[in-house]
Amino acid sequence: MPAVDTSALPDPRVCEQARLSRDARFDGLFFTAVTSTRIYCRPVCPAPAPKPTNIVYYRHAAAAEAAGFRPCLRCRPELAPGDGAWRRGDDVVARALKMIDQGALVDAPLADLAGKVGLGERQLRRLFSERLGATPNEVHGTRRLLFAKQLLTETTLPITQVALASGFGSLTRFNTAFREEYRMAPRELRKRDVPPAHDGVTLRLGYRPPYDLAAMLDFLRGRALPGVEVVDERSYRRVIGTADAPGWLRVSAWGGDAHALRLELHGAAPAQLLGIVHRLRRMFDLDADPHVIAQALGDDARLRPLLEARPGLRLPSGWDGFEIAVRAVIGQQVSVAAARTLTARLAQRHGTPLALGAEGLTHLFPTPDRLVDVDLTEIGLTRARADTIRGLSRALLEGRVDFLPERTLEDFTSRWVALPGIGPWTAHYMALRALGHPDAFPADDLVLQKAVPTDGVRMTAKALTARAEAWRPWRAYAVIHVWKGSMPPPKSLKAVGAT
């Protein structure tokens, strides 16, 4: 059995206490492998607790699988939230993990991934082994198989489609990999409880509590685009896909005492499922560790009461980078309501009309090629804003800017501020909402400059940046807390975005 890198794990006494108490705060932060059964579990597993002498702890599911353990069928490790410590910020492992999540190793060798984060292949493999206990390829393989296990357990998709959805090019390779890793054929999972068939796919998206879904929906509701999104006090719905293959989704609470969101998908092709899940995990910030963030920010007297009032507040990201970029430009120096009105007008006039049969969802947001040459002053934009949107559309099409996960925050923002009409506020707002970057910090934001100081004096961007240095690498969470703390309570909980 390979040696376990215990330095990357929580203290073994903490692991033991969390395992025995089934503490959901540690879900996904480590996995419990049982040597007598060769099965590994989440710390919240409802099965009777094994003897401590039969327990080995692993930091990552891939490390447990590389050591020959298979996932538990009761607690289902595929439902565990990701470890936010390794998926955040500009750390090499964080960026590499985000690229793996986006399929970087599906059709490309490890050397390409290593090159994109500025390391050699051997260096990256060593770094993963030291910190996670598994190589990048093992992390990639475990990710695919666990997603396949979730689809086999929660859906009635044919096994051929499950193989395609989890990134396998052939059914034979999928069957072989599944049998070798889990010591059972994929069809054997179908002998267990299978949900009734319906016209879509329903999946569970786990998170680490606490999670403030009401605050997340409130933020998204205030910015919902009619025809593209519908947001009420219980759920978020939007159109997805392309004009040739449109679909829609709904995200809501799972219900009961489950620490999970419910994803309902309609019209999505199997090959899109893993990417959609990845987007939504980023959009709803499901892999964050709120306790680590609170510990880092809680020493600040201005932030402490905000953290105590909203312990489950997360970063509300967006579905599409280009859509967020357009929203950010339109929102420069205008209110949220005014920006929403103008952006909705743009989506209605230049987006693709659809006939989905889903109430309130009628348009796809326009793509860069649709906006690169149109006159946007007709929707009420100033000439400068219209020119900026056309310019960023062209820059995206030409590859001068992008939303690639290998970018550091400095690299991402410097590329965007090089474009006419894009300043630091816009670039950092895009990093926060398009990338979900935890350290994005729009220091020129008027609300922040007025709300952070307690003496009634507006701070300069320079002074605010200096003050926020102690908040790194979680400055974006401080931003969300200050924004939320500065907002009046919502006047209505009616759906926004419905036509």
PDB file of C-alpha atoms in Angstrom, residues 197-440:
ATOM      1  CA  ALA A 197     -37.900   7.731 -15.456  1.00  0.00           C
ATOM      2  CA  HIS A 198     -38.935  11.233 -16.494  1.00  0.00           C
ATOM      3  CA  ASP A 199     -38.127  13.676 -19.272  1.00  0.00           C
ATOM      4  CA  GLY A 200     -34.950  15.013 -17.687  1.00  0.00           C
ATOM      5  CA  VAL A 201     -32.050  14.179 -15.388  1.00  0.00           C
ATOM      6  CA  THR A 202     -31.993  14.947 -11.657  1.00  0.00           C
ATOM      7  CA  LEU A 203     -28.679  15.015  -9.787  1.00  0.00           C
ATOM      8  CA  ARG A 204     -27.621  15.824  -6.246  1.00  0.00           C
ATOM      9  CA  LEU A 205     -24.930  18.499  -5.777  1.00  0.00           C
ATOM     10  CA  GLY A 206     -23.391  18.272  -2.320  1.00  0.00           C
ATOM     11  CA  TYR A 207     -21.917  21.122  -0.289  1.00  0.00           C
ATOM     12  CA  ARG A 208     -20.218  21.599   3.071  1.00  0.00           C
ATOM     13  CA  PRO A 209     -22.508  23.375   5.586  1.00  0.00           C
ATOM     14  CA  PRO A 210     -23.458  26.004   6.433  1.00  0.00           C
ATOM     15  CA  TYR A 211     -24.830  27.166   3.081  1.00  0.00           C
ATOM     16  CA  ASP A 212     -26.975  30.299   2.675  1.00  0.00           C
ATOM     17  CA  LEU A 213     -29.085  29.416  -0.355  1.00  0.00           C
ATOM     18  CA  ALA A 214     -31.549  32.224   0.376  1.00  0.00           C
ATOM     19  CA  ALA A 215     -28.789  34.833   0.095  1.00  0.00           C
ATOM     20  CA  MET A 216     -27.461  33.226  -3.087  1.00  0.00           C
ATOM     21  CA  LEU A 217     -30.892  33.304  -4.731  1.00  0.00           C
ATOM     22  CA  ASP A 218     -31.479  36.856  -3.507  1.00  0.00           C
ATOM     23  CA  PHE A 219     -28.270  38.019  -5.232  1.00  0.00           C
ATOM     24  CA  LEU A 220     -29.108  36.202  -8.459  1.00  0.00           C
ATOM     25  CA  ARG A 221     -32.732  37.354  -8.364  1.00  0.00           C
ATOM     26  CA  GLY A 222     -31.746  41.012  -8.385  1.00  0.00           C
ATOM     27  CA  ARG A 223     -29.716  40.466 -11.563  1.00  0.00           C
ATOM     28  CA  ALA A 224     -31.912  37.923 -13.385  1.00  0.00           C
ATOM     29  CA  LEU A 225     -32.383  38.562 -17.105  1.00  0.00           C
ATOM     30  CA  PRO A 226     -35.977  38.105 -18.352  1.00  0.00           C
ATOM     31  CA  GLY A 227     -36.155  35.346 -20.935  1.00  0.00           C
ATOM     32  CA  VAL A 228     -32.726  33.972 -19.964  1.00  0.00           C
ATOM     33  CA  GLU A 229     -33.258  33.343 -16.245  1.00  0.00           C
ATOM     34  CA  VAL A 230     -36.097  32.994 -13.756  1.00  0.00           C
ATOM     35  CA  VAL A 231     -35.250  33.276 -10.069  1.00  0.00           C
ATOM     36  CA  ASP A 232     -37.629  33.092  -7.129  1.00  0.00           C
ATOM     37  CA  GLU A 233     -37.198  32.476  -3.404  1.00  0.00           C
ATOM     38  CA  ARG A 234     -36.866  28.715  -3.940  1.00  0.00           C
ATOM     39  CA  SER A 235     -34.986  28.115  -7.182  1.00  0.00           C
ATOM     40  CA  TYR A 236     -32.844  29.324 -10.071  1.00  0.00           C
ATOM     41  CA  ARG A 237     -33.757  28.438 -13.675  1.00  0.00           C
ATOM     42  CA  ARG A 238     -32.029  29.330 -16.927  1.00  0.00           C
ATOM     43  CA  VAL A 239     -31.595  28.355 -20.579  1.00  0.00           C
ATOM     44  CA  ILE A 240     -28.445  26.484 -21.585  1.00  0.00           C
ATOM     45  CA  GLY A 241     -26.925  24.963 -24.700  1.00  0.00           C
ATOM     46  CA  THR A 242     -26.958  26.328 -28.229  1.00  0.00           C
ATOM     47  CA  ALA A 243     -29.554  27.326 -30.799  1.00  0.00           C
ATOM     48  CA  ASP A 244     -29.253  23.862 -32.373  1.00  0.00           C
ATOM     49  CA  ALA A 245     -29.397  22.000 -29.052  1.00  0.00           C
ATOM     50  CA  PRO A 246     -31.064  24.173 -26.407  1.00  0.00           C
ATOM     51  CA  GLY A 247     -32.024  23.062 -22.933  1.00  0.00           C
ATOM     52  CA  TRP A 248     -32.753  24.407 -19.505  1.00  0.00           C
ATOM     53  CA  LEU A 249     -31.992  23.684 -15.875  1.00  0.00           C
ATOM     54  CA  ARG A 250     -33.360  24.307 -12.418  1.00  0.00           C
ATOM     55  CA  VAL A 251     -31.396  24.461  -9.155  1.00  0.00           C
ATOM     56  CA  SER A 252     -33.132  24.287  -5.778  1.00  0.00           C
ATOM     57  CA  ALA A 253     -32.650  22.871  -2.293  1.00  0.00           C
ATOM     58  CA  TRP A 254     -32.602  19.077  -2.130  1.00  0.00           C
ATOM     59  CA  GLY A 255     -34.871  19.078   0.869  1.00  0.00           C
ATOM     60  CA  GLY A 256     -34.861  17.318   4.217  1.00  0.00           C
ATOM     61  CA  ASP A 257     -31.591  17.389   6.102  1.00  0.00           C
ATOM     62  CA  ALA A 258     -29.420  16.755   3.022  1.00  0.00           C
ATOM     63  CA  HIS A 259     -26.534  19.149   2.556  1.00  0.00           C
ATOM     64  CA  ALA A 260     -27.129  19.330  -1.178  1.00  0.00           C
ATOM     65  CA  LEU A 261     -28.811  21.180  -4.005  1.00  0.00           C
ATOM     66  CA  ARG A 262     -31.122  19.540  -6.523  1.00  0.00           C
ATOM     67  CA  LEU A 263     -30.193  19.918 -10.196  1.00  0.00           C
ATOM     68  CA  GLU A 264     -32.903  19.221 -12.764  1.00  0.00           C
ATOM     69  CA  LEU A 265     -31.691  19.153 -16.367  1.00  0.00           C
ATOM     70  CA  HIS A 266     -33.785  19.145 -19.529  1.00  0.00           C
ATOM     71  CA  GLY A 267     -32.460  18.828 -23.072  1.00  0.00           C
ATOM     72  CA  ALA A 268     -28.787  18.420 -22.158  1.00  0.00           C
ATOM     73  CA  ALA A 269     -26.749  15.923 -24.178  1.00  0.00           C
ATOM     74  CA  PRO A 270     -24.928  13.258 -22.125  1.00  0.00           C
ATOM     75  CA  ALA A 271     -21.511  14.611 -23.156  1.00  0.00           C
ATOM     76  CA  GLN A 272     -22.434  17.973 -21.587  1.00  0.00           C
ATOM     77  CA  LEU A 273     -23.445  16.687 -18.155  1.00  0.00           C
ATOM     78  CA  LEU A 274     -20.063  16.713 -16.421  1.00  0.00           C
ATOM     79  CA  GLY A 275     -19.295  20.220 -17.710  1.00  0.00           C
ATOM     80  CA  ILE A 276     -22.687  21.493 -16.571  1.00  0.00           C
ATOM     81  CA  VAL A 277     -22.172  20.078 -13.098  1.00  0.00           C
ATOM     82  CA  HIS A 278     -18.720  21.682 -12.936  1.00  0.00           C
ATOM     83  CA  ARG A 279     -20.136  25.068 -13.975  1.00  0.00           C
ATOM     84  CA  LEU A 280     -22.879  24.916 -11.380  1.00  0.00           C
ATOM     85  CA  ARG A 281     -20.523  23.889  -8.605  1.00  0.00           C
ATOM     86  CA  ARG A 282     -18.495  26.995  -9.406  1.00  0.00           C
ATOM     87  CA  MET A 283     -21.553  29.206  -9.918  1.00  0.00           C
ATOM     88  CA  PHE A 284     -23.091  28.255  -6.562  1.00  0.00           C
ATOM     89  CA  ASP A 285     -19.692  27.963  -4.838  1.00  0.00           C
ATOM     90  CA  LEU A 286     -20.397  24.468  -3.547  1.00  0.00           C
ATOM     91  CA  ASP A 287     -16.804  23.487  -2.750  1.00  0.00           C
ATOM     92  CA  ALA A 288     -16.009  26.364  -0.386  1.00  0.00           C
ATOM     93  CA  ASP A 289     -14.978  25.672   3.204  1.00  0.00           C
ATOM     94  CA  PRO A 290     -16.848  28.381   5.182  1.00  0.00           C
ATOM     95  CA  HIS A 291     -14.990  27.613   8.405  1.00  0.00           C
ATOM     96  CA  VAL A 292     -11.558  28.207   6.885  1.00  0.00           C
ATOM     97  CA  ILE A 293     -12.790  31.450   5.342  1.00  0.00           C
ATOM     98  CA  ALA A 294     -14.364  32.624   8.604  1.00  0.00           C
ATOM     99  CA  GLN A 295     -11.164  31.909  10.511  1.00  0.00           C
ATOM    100  CA  ALA A 296      -9.149  33.926   8.000  1.00  0.00           C
ATOM    101  CA  LEU A 297     -11.498  36.941   7.963  1.00  0.00           C
ATOM    102  CA  GLY A 298     -12.875  36.830  11.501  1.00  0.00           C
ATOM    103  CA  ASP A 299     -10.016  38.772  13.078  1.00  0.00           C
ATOM    104  CA  ASP A 300     -11.181  41.925  11.306  1.00  0.00           C
ATOM    105  CA  ALA A 301     -13.579  43.867  13.533  1.00  0.00           C
ATOM    106  CA  ARG A 302     -15.524  45.179  10.518  1.00  0.00           C
ATOM    107  CA  LEU A 303     -16.044  41.720   9.024  1.00  0.00           C
ATOM    108  CA  ARG A 304     -16.634  39.696  12.198  1.00  0.00           C
ATOM    109  CA  PRO A 305     -20.298  40.652  12.738  1.00  0.00           C
ATOM    110  CA  LEU A 306     -21.013  40.121   9.027  1.00  0.00           C
ATOM    111  CA  LEU A 307     -19.531  36.628   9.155  1.00  0.00           C
ATOM    112  CA  GLU A 308     -21.514  35.825  12.284  1.00  0.00           C
ATOM    113  CA  ALA A 309     -24.745  37.073  10.689  1.00  0.00           C
ATOM    114  CA  ARG A 310     -24.239  35.123   7.429  1.00  0.00           C
ATOM    115  CA  PRO A 311     -21.939  32.145   8.138  1.00  0.00           C
ATOM    116  CA  GLY A 312     -23.034  30.331   4.967  1.00  0.00           C
ATOM    117  CA  LEU A 313     -22.629  33.192   2.485  1.00  0.00           C
ATOM    118  CA  ARG A 314     -20.874  32.098  -0.720  1.00  0.00           C
ATOM    119  CA  LEU A 315     -19.513  33.708  -3.892  1.00  0.00           C
ATOM    120  CA  PRO A 316     -22.354  34.042  -6.420  1.00  0.00           C
ATOM    121  CA  SER A 317     -20.626  33.335  -9.703  1.00  0.00           C
ATOM    122  CA  GLY A 318     -22.234  33.288 -13.156  1.00  0.00           C
ATOM    123  CA  TRP A 319     -23.076  30.714 -15.789  1.00  0.00           C
ATOM    124  CA  ASP A 320     -21.024  32.147 -18.667  1.00  0.00           C
ATOM    125  CA  GLY A 321     -17.925  34.324 -18.726  1.00  0.00           C
ATOM    126  CA  PHE A 322     -18.938  36.395 -21.743  1.00  0.00           C
ATOM    127  CA  GLU A 323     -22.367  37.046 -20.262  1.00  0.00           C
ATOM    128  CA  ILE A 324     -20.748  38.275 -17.033  1.00  0.00           C
ATOM    129  CA  ALA A 325     -18.304  40.456 -18.996  1.00  0.00           C
ATOM    130  CA  VAL A 326     -21.158  42.169 -20.830  1.00  0.00           C
ATOM    131  CA  ARG A 327     -23.061  42.629 -17.570  1.00  0.00           C
ATOM    132  CA  ALA A 328     -19.957  44.127 -15.944  1.00  0.00           C
ATOM    133  CA  VAL A 329     -19.433  46.708 -18.699  1.00  0.00           C
ATOM    134  CA  ILE A 330     -23.090  47.708 -18.725  1.00  0.00           C
ATOM    135  CA  GLY A 331     -22.992  47.968 -14.928  1.00  0.00           C
ATOM    136  CA  GLN A 332     -20.155  50.482 -14.875  1.00  0.00           C
ATOM    137  CA  GLN A 333     -21.284  53.504 -12.819  1.00  0.00           C
ATOM    138  CA  VAL A 334     -24.994  52.616 -12.938  1.00  0.00           C
ATOM    139  CA  SER A 335     -27.303  50.907 -10.439  1.00  0.00           C
ATOM    140  CA  VAL A 336     -27.882  47.151 -10.397  1.00  0.00           C
ATOM    141  CA  ALA A 337     -31.484  47.703 -11.513  1.00  0.00           C
ATOM    142  CA  ALA A 338     -30.489  49.939 -14.436  1.00  0.00           C
ATOM    143  CA  ALA A 339     -27.779  47.481 -15.544  1.00  0.00           C
ATOM    144  CA  ARG A 340     -30.271  44.621 -15.407  1.00  0.00           C
ATOM    145  CA  THR A 341     -32.763  46.528 -17.546  1.00  0.00           C
ATOM    146  CA  LEU A 342     -30.196  47.346 -20.241  1.00  0.00           C
ATOM    147  CA  THR A 343     -28.671  43.839 -20.249  1.00  0.00           C
ATOM    148  CA  ALA A 344     -32.110  42.247 -20.496  1.00  0.00           C
ATOM    149  CA  ARG A 345     -32.903  44.507 -23.459  1.00  0.00           C
ATOM    150  CA  LEU A 346     -29.666  43.392 -25.141  1.00  0.00           C
ATOM    151  CA  ALA A 347     -30.498  39.718 -24.533  1.00  0.00           C
ATOM    152  CA  GLN A 348     -34.017  40.077 -25.942  1.00  0.00           C
ATOM    153  CA  ARG A 349     -32.945  41.938 -29.086  1.00  0.00           C
ATOM    154  CA  HIS A 350     -29.758  40.082 -29.940  1.00  0.00           C
ATOM    155  CA  GLY A 351     -30.139  36.700 -28.221  1.00  0.00           C
ATOM    156  CA  THR A 352     -31.512  33.591 -29.908  1.00  0.00           C
ATOM    157  CA  PRO A 353     -35.287  33.080 -29.429  1.00  0.00           C
ATOM    158  CA  LEU A 354     -36.270  29.599 -28.287  1.00  0.00           C
ATOM    159  CA  ALA A 355     -39.407  27.514 -27.879  1.00  0.00           C
ATOM    160  CA  LEU A 356     -38.501  25.338 -24.910  1.00  0.00           C
ATOM    161  CA  GLY A 357     -41.911  25.066 -23.328  1.00  0.00           C
ATOM    162  CA  ALA A 358     -40.404  26.239 -20.027  1.00  0.00           C
ATOM    163  CA  GLU A 359     -42.291  29.197 -18.593  1.00  0.00           C
ATOM    164  CA  GLY A 360     -40.310  32.435 -18.705  1.00  0.00           C
ATOM    165  CA  LEU A 361     -37.318  30.961 -20.567  1.00  0.00           C
ATOM    166  CA  THR A 362     -37.350  32.245 -24.126  1.00  0.00           C
ATOM    167  CA  HIS A 363     -33.856  33.385 -25.197  1.00  0.00           C
ATOM    168  CA  LEU A 364     -30.252  32.290 -25.243  1.00  0.00           C
ATOM    169  CA  PHE A 365     -27.832  35.077 -24.294  1.00  0.00           C
ATOM    170  CA  PRO A 366     -25.987  36.324 -27.414  1.00  0.00           C
ATOM    171  CA  THR A 367     -22.513  34.994 -28.186  1.00  0.00           C
ATOM    172  CA  PRO A 368     -19.504  37.222 -28.981  1.00  0.00           C
ATOM    173  CA  ASP A 369     -19.901  36.781 -32.727  1.00  0.00           C
ATOM    174  CA  ARG A 370     -23.460  38.143 -32.479  1.00  0.00           C
ATOM    175  CA  LEU A 371     -22.356  41.389 -30.787  1.00  0.00           C
ATOM    176  CA  VAL A 372     -19.035  42.135 -32.429  1.00  0.00           C
ATOM    177  CA  ASP A 373     -20.512  44.307 -35.207  1.00  0.00           C
ATOM    178  CA  VAL A 374     -23.945  45.443 -33.944  1.00  0.00           C
ATOM    179  CA  ASP A 375     -24.967  48.975 -32.935  1.00  0.00           C
ATOM    180  CA  LEU A 376     -25.764  48.694 -29.236  1.00  0.00           C
ATOM    181  CA  THR A 377     -26.617  52.339 -28.766  1.00  0.00           C
ATOM    182  CA  GLU A 378     -30.120  51.413 -29.940  1.00  0.00           C
ATOM    183  CA  ILE A 379     -30.812  49.698 -26.598  1.00  0.00           C
ATOM    184  CA  GLY A 380     -29.830  52.797 -24.642  1.00  0.00           C
ATOM    185  CA  LEU A 381     -26.097  52.244 -24.105  1.00  0.00           C
ATOM    186  CA  THR A 382     -23.701  55.134 -24.413  1.00  0.00           C
ATOM    187  CA  ARG A 383     -21.376  55.081 -27.385  1.00  0.00           C
ATOM    188  CA  ALA A 384     -18.436  54.311 -25.090  1.00  0.00           C
ATOM    189  CA  ARG A 385     -20.140  51.289 -23.489  1.00  0.00           C
ATOM    190  CA  ALA A 386     -21.291  49.997 -26.871  1.00  0.00           C
ATOM    191  CA  ASP A 387     -17.757  50.271 -28.250  1.00  0.00           C
ATOM    192  CA  THR A 388     -16.352  48.461 -25.204  1.00  0.00           C
ATOM    193  CA  ILE A 389     -18.731  45.518 -25.634  1.00  0.00           C
ATOM    194  CA  ARG A 390     -17.895  45.205 -29.308  1.00  0.00           C
ATOM    195  CA  GLY A 391     -14.209  45.451 -28.461  1.00  0.00           C
ATOM    196  CA  LEU A 392     -14.282  42.748 -25.800  1.00  0.00           C
ATOM    197  CA  SER A 393     -16.332  40.530 -28.116  1.00  0.00           C
ATOM    198  CA  ARG A 394     -13.640  40.834 -30.778  1.00  0.00           C
ATOM    199  CA  ALA A 395     -10.855  40.296 -28.228  1.00  0.00           C
ATOM    200  CA  LEU A 396     -12.494  37.055 -27.067  1.00  0.00           C
ATOM    201  CA  LEU A 397     -12.914  35.824 -30.635  1.00  0.00           C
ATOM    202  CA  GLU A 398      -9.250  36.621 -31.346  1.00  0.00           C
ATOM    203  CA  GLY A 399      -8.023  34.983 -28.134  1.00  0.00           C
ATOM    204  CA  ARG A 400      -6.511  38.104 -26.582  1.00  0.00           C
ATOM    205  CA  VAL A 401      -8.634  37.582 -23.471  1.00  0.00           C
ATOM    206  CA  ASP A 402     -10.332  34.487 -22.101  1.00  0.00           C
ATOM    207  CA  PHE A 403     -11.684  32.796 -18.980  1.00  0.00           C
ATOM    208  CA  LEU A 404      -9.192  29.932 -18.820  1.00  0.00           C
ATOM    209  CA  PRO A 405      -8.639  28.366 -15.376  1.00  0.00           C
ATOM    210  CA  GLU A 406      -4.852  28.392 -15.706  1.00  0.00           C
ATOM    211  CA  ARG A 407      -4.788  32.187 -15.461  1.00  0.00           C
ATOM    212  CA  THR A 408      -3.632  33.719 -12.207  1.00  0.00           C
ATOM    213  CA  LEU A 409      -5.643  36.677 -10.932  1.00  0.00           C
ATOM    214  CA  GLU A 410      -2.898  39.100 -11.998  1.00  0.00           C
ATOM    215  CA  ASP A 411      -2.618  37.549 -15.466  1.00  0.00           C
ATOM    216  CA  PHE A 412      -6.398  37.560 -15.957  1.00  0.00           C
ATOM    217  CA  THR A 413      -6.960  41.157 -14.860  1.00  0.00           C
ATOM    218  CA  SER A 414      -3.930  42.555 -16.712  1.00  0.00           C
ATOM    219  CA  ARG A 415      -5.171  41.064 -19.996  1.00  0.00           C
ATOM    220  CA  TRP A 416      -8.618  42.566 -19.532  1.00  0.00           C
ATOM    221  CA  VAL A 417      -7.529  46.059 -18.428  1.00  0.00           C
ATOM    222  CA  ALA A 418      -5.439  46.258 -21.599  1.00  0.00           C
ATOM    223  CA  LEU A 419      -8.721  46.555 -23.529  1.00  0.00           C
ATOM    224  CA  PRO A 420     -10.241  50.031 -24.045  1.00  0.00           C
ATOM    225  CA  GLY A 421     -13.048  50.712 -21.592  1.00  0.00           C
ATOM    226  CA  ILE A 422     -12.048  47.977 -19.114  1.00  0.00           C
ATOM    227  CA  GLY A 423     -10.673  49.241 -15.814  1.00  0.00           C
ATOM    228  CA  PRO A 424      -9.579  47.444 -12.625  1.00  0.00           C
ATOM    229  CA  TRP A 425     -13.125  47.435 -11.156  1.00  0.00           C
ATOM    230  CA  THR A 426     -14.551  45.702 -14.217  1.00  0.00           C
ATOM    231  CA  ALA A 427     -11.699  43.185 -14.468  1.00  0.00           C
ATOM    232  CA  HIS A 428     -11.913  42.214 -10.794  1.00  0.00           C
ATOM    233  CA  TYR A 429     -15.711  42.039 -10.916  1.00  0.00           C
ATOM    234  CA  MET A 430     -15.368  39.619 -13.832  1.00  0.00           C
ATOM    235  CA  ALA A 431     -12.792  37.584 -11.909  1.00  0.00           C
ATOM    236  CA  LEU A 432     -15.199  37.358  -8.977  1.00  0.00           C
ATOM    237  CA  ARG A 433     -18.355  36.518 -10.923  1.00  0.00           C
ATOM    238  CA  ALA A 434     -17.040  34.725 -14.019  1.00  0.00           C
ATOM    239  CA  LEU A 435     -14.205  32.742 -12.408  1.00  0.00           C
ATOM    240  CA  GLY A 436     -15.370  32.621  -8.801  1.00  0.00           C
ATOM    241  CA  HIS A 437     -11.849  33.747  -7.855  1.00  0.00           C
ATOM    242  CA  PRO A 438     -11.652  33.956  -4.044  1.00  0.00           C
ATOM    243  CA  ASP A 439      -9.185  36.851  -4.003  1.00  0.00           C
ATOM    244  CA  ALA A 440     -10.792  39.137  -6.597  1.00  0.00           C
TER     245      ALA A 440
END
